[in-house]
mmCIF file of N, CA and C in Angstrom:
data_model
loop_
_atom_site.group_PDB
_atom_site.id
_atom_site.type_symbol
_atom_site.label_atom_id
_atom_site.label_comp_id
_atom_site.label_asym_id
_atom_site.label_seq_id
_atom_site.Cartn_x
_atom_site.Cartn_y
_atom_site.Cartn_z
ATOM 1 N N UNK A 1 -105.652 105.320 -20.313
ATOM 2 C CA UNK A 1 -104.504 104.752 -20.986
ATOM 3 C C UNK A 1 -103.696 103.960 -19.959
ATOM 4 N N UNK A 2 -103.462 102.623 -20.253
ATOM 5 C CA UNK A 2 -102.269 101.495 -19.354
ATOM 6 C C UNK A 2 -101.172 102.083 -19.202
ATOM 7 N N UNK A 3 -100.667 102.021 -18.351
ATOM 8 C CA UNK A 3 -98.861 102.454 -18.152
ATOM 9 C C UNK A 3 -97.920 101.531 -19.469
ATOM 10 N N UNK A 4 -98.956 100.652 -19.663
ATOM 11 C CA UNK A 4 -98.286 99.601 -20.949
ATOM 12 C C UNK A 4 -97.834 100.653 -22.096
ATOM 13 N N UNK A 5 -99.179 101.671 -22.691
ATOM 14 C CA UNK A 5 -99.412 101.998 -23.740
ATOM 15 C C UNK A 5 -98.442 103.308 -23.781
ATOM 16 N N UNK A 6 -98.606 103.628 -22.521
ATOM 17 C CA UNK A 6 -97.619 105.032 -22.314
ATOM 18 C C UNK A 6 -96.370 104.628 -22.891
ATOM 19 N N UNK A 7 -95.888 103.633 -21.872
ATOM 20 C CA UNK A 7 -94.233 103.246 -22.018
ATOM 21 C C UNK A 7 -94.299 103.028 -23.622
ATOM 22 N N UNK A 8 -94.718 101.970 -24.392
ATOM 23 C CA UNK A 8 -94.625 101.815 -25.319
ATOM 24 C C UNK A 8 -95.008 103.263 -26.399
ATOM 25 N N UNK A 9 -95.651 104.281 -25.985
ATOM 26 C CA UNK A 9 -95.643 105.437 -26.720
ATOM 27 C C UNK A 9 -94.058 106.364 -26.794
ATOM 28 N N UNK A 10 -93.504 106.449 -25.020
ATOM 29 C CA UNK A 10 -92.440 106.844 -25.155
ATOM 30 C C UNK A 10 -91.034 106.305 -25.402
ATOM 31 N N UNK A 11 -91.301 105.045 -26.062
ATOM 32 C CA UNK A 11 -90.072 104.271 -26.711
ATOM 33 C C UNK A 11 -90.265 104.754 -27.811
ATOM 34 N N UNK A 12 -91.270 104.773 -28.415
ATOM 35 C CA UNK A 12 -91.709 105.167 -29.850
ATOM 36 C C UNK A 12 -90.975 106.398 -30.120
ATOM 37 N N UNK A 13 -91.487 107.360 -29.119
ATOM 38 C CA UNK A 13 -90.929 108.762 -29.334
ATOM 39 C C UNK A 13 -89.438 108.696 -29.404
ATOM 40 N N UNK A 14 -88.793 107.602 -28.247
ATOM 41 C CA UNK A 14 -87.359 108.046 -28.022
ATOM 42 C C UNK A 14 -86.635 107.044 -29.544
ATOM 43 N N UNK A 15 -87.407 106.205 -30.183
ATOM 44 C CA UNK A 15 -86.851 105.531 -31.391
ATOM 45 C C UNK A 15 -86.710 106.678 -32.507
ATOM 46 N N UNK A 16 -87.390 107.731 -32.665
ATOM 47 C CA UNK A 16 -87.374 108.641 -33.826
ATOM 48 C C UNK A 16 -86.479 109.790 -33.817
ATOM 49 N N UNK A 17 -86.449 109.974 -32.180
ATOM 50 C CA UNK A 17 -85.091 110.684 -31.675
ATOM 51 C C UNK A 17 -84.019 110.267 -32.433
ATOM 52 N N UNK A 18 -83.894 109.018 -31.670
ATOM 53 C CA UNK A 18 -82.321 108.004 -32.075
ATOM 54 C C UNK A 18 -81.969 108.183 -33.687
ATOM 55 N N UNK A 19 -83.262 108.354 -34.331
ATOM 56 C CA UNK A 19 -82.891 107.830 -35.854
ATOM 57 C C UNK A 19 -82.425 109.325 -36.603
ATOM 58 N N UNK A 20 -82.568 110.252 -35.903
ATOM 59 C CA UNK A 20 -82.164 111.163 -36.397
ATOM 60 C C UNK A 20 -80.635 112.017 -35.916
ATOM 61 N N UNK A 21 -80.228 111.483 -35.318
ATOM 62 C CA UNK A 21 -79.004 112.147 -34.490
ATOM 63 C C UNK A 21 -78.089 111.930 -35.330
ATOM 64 N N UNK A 22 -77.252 113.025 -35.874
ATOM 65 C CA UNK A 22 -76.638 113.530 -36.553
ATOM 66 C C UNK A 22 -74.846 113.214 -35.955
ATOM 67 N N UNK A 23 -74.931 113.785 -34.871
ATOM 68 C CA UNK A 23 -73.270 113.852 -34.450
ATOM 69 C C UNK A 23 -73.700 113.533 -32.765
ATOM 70 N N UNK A 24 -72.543 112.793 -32.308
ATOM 71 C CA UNK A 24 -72.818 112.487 -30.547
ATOM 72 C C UNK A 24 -71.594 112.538 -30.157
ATOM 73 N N UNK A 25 -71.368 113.320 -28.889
ATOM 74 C CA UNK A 25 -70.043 113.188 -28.482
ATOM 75 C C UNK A 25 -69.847 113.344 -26.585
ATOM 76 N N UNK A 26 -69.231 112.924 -25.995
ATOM 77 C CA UNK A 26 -69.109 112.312 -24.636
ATOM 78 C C UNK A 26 -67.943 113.845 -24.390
ATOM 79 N N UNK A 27 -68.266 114.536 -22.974
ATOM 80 C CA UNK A 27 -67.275 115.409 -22.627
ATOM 81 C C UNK A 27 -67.221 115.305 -21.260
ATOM 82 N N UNK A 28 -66.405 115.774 -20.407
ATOM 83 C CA UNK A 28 -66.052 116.280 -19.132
ATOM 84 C C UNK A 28 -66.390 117.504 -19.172
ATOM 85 N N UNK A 29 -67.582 118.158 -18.225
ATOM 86 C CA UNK A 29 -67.473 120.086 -18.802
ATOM 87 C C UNK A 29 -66.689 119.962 -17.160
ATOM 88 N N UNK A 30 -65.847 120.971 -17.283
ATOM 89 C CA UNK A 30 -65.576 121.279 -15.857
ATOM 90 C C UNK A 30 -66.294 122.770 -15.512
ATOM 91 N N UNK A 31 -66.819 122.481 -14.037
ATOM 92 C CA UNK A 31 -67.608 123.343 -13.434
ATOM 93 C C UNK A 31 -66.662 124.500 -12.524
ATOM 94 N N UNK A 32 -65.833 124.202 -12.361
ATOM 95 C CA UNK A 32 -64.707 124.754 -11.059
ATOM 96 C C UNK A 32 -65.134 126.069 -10.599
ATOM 97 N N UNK A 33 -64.992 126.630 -12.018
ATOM 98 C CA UNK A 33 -65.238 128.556 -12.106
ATOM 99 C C UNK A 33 -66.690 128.865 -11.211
ATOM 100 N N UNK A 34 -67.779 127.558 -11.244
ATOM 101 C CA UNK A 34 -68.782 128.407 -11.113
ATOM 102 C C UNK A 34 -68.531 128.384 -9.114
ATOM 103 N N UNK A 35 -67.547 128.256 -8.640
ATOM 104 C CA UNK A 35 -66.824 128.070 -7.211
ATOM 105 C C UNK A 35 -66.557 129.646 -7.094
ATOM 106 N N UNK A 36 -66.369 130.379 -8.293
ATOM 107 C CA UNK A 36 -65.677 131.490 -7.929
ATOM 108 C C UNK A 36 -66.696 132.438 -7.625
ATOM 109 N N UNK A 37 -66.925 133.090 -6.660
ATOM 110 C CA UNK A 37 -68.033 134.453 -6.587
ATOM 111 C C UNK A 37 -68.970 134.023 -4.950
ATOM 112 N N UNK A 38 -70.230 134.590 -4.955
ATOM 113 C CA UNK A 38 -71.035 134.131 -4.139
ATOM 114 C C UNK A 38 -71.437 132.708 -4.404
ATOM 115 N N UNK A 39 -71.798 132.513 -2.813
ATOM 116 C CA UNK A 39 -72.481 131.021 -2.636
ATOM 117 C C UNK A 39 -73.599 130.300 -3.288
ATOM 118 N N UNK A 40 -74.471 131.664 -3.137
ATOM 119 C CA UNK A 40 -75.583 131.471 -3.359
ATOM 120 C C UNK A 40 -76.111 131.540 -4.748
ATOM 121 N N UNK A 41 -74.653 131.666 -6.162
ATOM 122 C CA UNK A 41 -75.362 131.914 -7.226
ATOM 123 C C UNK A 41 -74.784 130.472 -7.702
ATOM 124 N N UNK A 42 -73.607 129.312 -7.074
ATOM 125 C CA UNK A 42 -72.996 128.380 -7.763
ATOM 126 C C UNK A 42 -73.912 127.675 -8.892
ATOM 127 N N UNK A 43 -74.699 127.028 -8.707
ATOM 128 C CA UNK A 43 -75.684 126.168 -9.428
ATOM 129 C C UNK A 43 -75.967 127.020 -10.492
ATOM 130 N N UNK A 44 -76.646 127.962 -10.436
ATOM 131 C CA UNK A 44 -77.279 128.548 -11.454
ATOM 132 C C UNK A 44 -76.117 128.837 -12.788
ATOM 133 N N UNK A 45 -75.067 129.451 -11.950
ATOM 134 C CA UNK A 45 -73.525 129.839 -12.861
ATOM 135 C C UNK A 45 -73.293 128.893 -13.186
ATOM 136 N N UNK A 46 -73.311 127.475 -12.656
ATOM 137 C CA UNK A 46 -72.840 126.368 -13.171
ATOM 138 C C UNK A 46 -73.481 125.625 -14.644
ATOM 139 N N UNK A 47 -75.005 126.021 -14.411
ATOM 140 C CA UNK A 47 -75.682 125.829 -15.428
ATOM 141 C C UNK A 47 -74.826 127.019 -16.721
ATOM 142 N N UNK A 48 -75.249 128.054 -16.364
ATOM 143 C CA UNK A 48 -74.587 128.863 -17.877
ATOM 144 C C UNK A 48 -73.171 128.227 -18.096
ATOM 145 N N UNK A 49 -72.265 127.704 -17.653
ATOM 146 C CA UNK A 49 -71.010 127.134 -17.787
ATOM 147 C C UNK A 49 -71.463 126.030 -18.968
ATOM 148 N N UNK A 50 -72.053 125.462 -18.192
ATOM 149 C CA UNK A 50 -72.344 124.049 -19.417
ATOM 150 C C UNK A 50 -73.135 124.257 -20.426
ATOM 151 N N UNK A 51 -74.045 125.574 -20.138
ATOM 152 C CA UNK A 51 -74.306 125.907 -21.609
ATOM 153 C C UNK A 51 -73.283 126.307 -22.722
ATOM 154 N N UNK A 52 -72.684 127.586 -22.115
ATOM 155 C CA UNK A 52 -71.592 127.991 -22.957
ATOM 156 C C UNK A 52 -70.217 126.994 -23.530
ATOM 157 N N UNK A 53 -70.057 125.943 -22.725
ATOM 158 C CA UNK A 53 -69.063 124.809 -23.237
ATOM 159 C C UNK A 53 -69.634 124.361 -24.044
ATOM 160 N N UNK A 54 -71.477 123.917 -24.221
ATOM 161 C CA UNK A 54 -71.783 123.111 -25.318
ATOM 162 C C UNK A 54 -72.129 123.950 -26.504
ATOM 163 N N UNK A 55 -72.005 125.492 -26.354
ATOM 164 C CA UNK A 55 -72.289 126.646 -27.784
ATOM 165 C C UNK A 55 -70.881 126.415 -28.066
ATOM 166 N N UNK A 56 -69.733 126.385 -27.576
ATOM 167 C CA UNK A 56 -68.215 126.364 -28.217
ATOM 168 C C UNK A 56 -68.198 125.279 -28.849
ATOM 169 N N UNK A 57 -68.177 123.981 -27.850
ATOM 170 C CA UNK A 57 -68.231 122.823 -28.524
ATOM 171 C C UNK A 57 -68.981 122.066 -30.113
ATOM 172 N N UNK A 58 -70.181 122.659 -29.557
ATOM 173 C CA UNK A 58 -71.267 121.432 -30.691
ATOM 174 C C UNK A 58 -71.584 122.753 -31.986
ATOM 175 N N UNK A 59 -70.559 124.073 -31.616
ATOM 176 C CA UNK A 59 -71.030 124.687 -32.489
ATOM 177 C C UNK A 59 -72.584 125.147 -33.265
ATOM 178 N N UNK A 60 -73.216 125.486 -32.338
ATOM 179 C CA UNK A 60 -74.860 125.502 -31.983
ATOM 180 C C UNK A 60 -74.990 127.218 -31.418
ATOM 181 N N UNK A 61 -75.776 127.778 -31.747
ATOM 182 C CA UNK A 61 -76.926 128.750 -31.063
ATOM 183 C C UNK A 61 -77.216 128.538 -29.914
ATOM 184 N N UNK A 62 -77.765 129.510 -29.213
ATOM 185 C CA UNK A 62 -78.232 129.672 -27.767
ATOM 186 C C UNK A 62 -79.590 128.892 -27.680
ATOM 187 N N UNK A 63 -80.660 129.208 -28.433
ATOM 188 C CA UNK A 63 -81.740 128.690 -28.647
ATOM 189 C C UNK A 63 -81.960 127.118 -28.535
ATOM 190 N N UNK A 64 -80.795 126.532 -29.442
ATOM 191 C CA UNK A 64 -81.151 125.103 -29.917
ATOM 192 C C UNK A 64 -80.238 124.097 -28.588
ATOM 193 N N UNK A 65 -80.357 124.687 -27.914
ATOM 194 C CA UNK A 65 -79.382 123.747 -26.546
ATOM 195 C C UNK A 65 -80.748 123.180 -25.791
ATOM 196 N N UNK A 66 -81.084 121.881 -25.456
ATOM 197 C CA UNK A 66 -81.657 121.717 -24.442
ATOM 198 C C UNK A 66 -80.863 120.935 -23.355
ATOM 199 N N UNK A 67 -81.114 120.974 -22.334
ATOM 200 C CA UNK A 67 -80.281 120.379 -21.102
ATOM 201 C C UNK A 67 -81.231 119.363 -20.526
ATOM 202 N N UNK A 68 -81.009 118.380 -20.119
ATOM 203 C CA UNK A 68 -82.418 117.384 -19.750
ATOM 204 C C UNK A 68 -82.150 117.523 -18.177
ATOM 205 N N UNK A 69 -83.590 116.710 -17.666
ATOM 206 C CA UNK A 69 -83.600 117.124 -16.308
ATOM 207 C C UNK A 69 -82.852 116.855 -15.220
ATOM 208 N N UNK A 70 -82.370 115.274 -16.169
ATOM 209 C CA UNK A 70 -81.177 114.548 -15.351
ATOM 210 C C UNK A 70 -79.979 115.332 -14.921
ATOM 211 N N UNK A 71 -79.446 115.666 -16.124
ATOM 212 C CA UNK A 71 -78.196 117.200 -16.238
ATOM 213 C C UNK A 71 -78.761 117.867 -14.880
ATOM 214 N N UNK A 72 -79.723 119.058 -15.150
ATOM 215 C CA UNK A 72 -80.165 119.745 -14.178
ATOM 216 C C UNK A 72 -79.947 119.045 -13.216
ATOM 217 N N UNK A 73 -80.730 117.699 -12.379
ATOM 218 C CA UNK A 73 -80.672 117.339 -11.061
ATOM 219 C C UNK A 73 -79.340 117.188 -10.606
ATOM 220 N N UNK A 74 -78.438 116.733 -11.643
ATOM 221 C CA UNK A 74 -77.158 116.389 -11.200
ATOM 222 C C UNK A 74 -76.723 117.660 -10.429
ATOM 223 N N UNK A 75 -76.602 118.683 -11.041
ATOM 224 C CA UNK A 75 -76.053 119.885 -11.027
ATOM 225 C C UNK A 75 -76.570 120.566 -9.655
ATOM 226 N N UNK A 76 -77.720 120.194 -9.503
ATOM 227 C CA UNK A 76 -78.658 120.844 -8.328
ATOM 228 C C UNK A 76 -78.639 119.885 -7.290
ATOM 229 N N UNK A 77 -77.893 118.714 -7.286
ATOM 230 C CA UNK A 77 -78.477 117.930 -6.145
ATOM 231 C C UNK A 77 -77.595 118.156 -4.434
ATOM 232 N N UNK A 78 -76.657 118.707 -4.618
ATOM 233 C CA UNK A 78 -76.345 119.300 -3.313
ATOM 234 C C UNK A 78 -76.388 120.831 -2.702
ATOM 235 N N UNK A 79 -77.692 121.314 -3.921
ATOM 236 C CA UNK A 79 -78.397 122.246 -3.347
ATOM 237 C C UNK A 79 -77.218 123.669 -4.299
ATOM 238 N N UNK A 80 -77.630 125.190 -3.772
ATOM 239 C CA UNK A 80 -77.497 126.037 -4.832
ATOM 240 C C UNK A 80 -75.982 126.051 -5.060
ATOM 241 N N UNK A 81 -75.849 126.086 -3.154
ATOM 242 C CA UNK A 81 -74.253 126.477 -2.808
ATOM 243 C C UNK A 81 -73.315 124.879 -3.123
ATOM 244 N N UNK A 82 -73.331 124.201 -3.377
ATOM 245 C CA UNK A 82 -72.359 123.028 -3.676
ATOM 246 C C UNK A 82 -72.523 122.501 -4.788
ATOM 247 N N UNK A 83 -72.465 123.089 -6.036
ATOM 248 C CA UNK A 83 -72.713 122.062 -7.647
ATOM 249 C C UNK A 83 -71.372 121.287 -7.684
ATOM 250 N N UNK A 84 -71.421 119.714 -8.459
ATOM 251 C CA UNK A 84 -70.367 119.399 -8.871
ATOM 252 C C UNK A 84 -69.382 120.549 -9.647
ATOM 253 N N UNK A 85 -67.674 119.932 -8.952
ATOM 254 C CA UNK A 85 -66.579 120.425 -9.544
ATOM 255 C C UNK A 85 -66.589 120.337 -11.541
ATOM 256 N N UNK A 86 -66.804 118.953 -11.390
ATOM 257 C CA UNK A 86 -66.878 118.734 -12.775
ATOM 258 C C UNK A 86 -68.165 117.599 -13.128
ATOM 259 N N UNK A 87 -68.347 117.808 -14.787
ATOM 260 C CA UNK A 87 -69.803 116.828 -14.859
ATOM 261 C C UNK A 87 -69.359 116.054 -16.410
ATOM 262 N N UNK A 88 -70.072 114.776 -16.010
ATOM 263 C CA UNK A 88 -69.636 113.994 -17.756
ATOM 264 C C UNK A 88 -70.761 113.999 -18.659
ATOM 265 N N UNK A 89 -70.795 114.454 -19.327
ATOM 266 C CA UNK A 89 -72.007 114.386 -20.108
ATOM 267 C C UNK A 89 -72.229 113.978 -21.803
ATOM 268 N N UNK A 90 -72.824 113.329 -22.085
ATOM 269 C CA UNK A 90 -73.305 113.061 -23.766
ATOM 270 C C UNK A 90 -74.221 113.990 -24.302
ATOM 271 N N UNK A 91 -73.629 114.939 -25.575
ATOM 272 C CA UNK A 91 -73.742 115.593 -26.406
ATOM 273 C C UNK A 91 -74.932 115.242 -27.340
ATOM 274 N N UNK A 92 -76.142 115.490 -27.932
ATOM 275 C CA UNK A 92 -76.585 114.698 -29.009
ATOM 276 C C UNK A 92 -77.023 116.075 -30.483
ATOM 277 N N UNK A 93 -76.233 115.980 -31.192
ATOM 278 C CA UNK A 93 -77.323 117.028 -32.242
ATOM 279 C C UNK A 93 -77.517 116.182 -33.279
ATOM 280 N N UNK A 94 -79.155 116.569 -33.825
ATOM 281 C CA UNK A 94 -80.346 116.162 -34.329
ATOM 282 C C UNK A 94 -79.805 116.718 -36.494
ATOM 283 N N UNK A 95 -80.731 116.183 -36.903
ATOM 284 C CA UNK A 95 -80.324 117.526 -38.273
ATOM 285 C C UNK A 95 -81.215 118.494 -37.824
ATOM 286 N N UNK A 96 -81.949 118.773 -37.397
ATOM 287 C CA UNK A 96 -82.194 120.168 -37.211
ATOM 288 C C UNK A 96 -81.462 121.321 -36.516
ATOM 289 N N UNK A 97 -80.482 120.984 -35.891
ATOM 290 C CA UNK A 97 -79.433 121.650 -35.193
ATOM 291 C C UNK A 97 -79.296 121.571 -33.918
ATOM 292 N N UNK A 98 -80.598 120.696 -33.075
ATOM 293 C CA UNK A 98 -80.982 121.084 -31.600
ATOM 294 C C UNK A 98 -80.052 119.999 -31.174
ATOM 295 N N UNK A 99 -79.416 120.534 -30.294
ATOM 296 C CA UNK A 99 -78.059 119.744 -29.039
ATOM 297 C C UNK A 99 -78.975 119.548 -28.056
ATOM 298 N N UNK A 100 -79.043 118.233 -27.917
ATOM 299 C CA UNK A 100 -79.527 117.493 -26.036
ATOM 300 C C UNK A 100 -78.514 117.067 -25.187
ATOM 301 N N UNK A 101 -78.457 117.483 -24.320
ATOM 302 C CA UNK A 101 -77.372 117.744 -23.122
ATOM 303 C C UNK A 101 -77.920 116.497 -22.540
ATOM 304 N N UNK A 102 -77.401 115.105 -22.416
ATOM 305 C CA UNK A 102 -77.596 113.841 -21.362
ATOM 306 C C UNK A 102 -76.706 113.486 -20.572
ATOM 307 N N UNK A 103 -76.492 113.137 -19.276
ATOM 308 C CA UNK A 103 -75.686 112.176 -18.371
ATOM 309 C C UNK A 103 -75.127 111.150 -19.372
ATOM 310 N N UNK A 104 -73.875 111.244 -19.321
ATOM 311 C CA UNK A 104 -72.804 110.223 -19.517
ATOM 312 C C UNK A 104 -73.583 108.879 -19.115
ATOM 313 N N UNK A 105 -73.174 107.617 -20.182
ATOM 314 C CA UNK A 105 -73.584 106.230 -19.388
ATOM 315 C C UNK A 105 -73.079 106.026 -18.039
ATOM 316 N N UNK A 106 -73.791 105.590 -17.704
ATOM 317 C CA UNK A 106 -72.729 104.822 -16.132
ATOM 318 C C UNK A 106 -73.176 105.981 -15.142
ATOM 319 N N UNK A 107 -73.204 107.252 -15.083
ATOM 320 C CA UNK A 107 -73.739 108.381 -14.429
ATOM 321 C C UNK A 107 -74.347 108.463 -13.188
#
């Protein structure tokens, strides 16, 4: 398979996404808290933070949250002990209920 056919497969995919998104919304989660405790757990705490802001927020289940990898790298990129203070992120739920956690434009 061409790198042509790929790309053009995963536009495809990301067009059927788009057509179904239900509600979208742009937030600031602030991370601060996950500062509080050991060093060595920040990142990981930081992750459950932004889960639990987007179960309050998007009004969603534990299950139906996905976080994309971008999110993750952001969160992880100065390693366990230093996650961003705060992160901007775009909200997306589907009609099926599932919330995708994306980097804010501009990001």
């Amino acid at each position: 398979m061409s790198r042509a056919e790929t790309d053009n497969r995963n536009e495809s995919v990301e067009e059927r996404e788009e057509e179904k998104i239900v509600e979208e919304r742009i937030y600031t989660v602030p991370l601060s808290r996950a500062w509080i405790g050991p060093r060595n757990k920040r990142a990981p705490r930081a992750i459950r933070i932004l889960r639990r802001f987007i179960l309050r927020h998007m009004k969603t289940d534990e299950e139906s949250i996905k976080i994309t990898n971008e999110v993750n790298e952001r969160i992880w990129s100065r390693g366990i002990e230093k996650p961003p203070r705060k992160i901007r992120i775009r909200a997306t739920k589907n009609d099926e209920g599932i919330v995708t956690v994306h980097l804010a434009e501009g990001e």
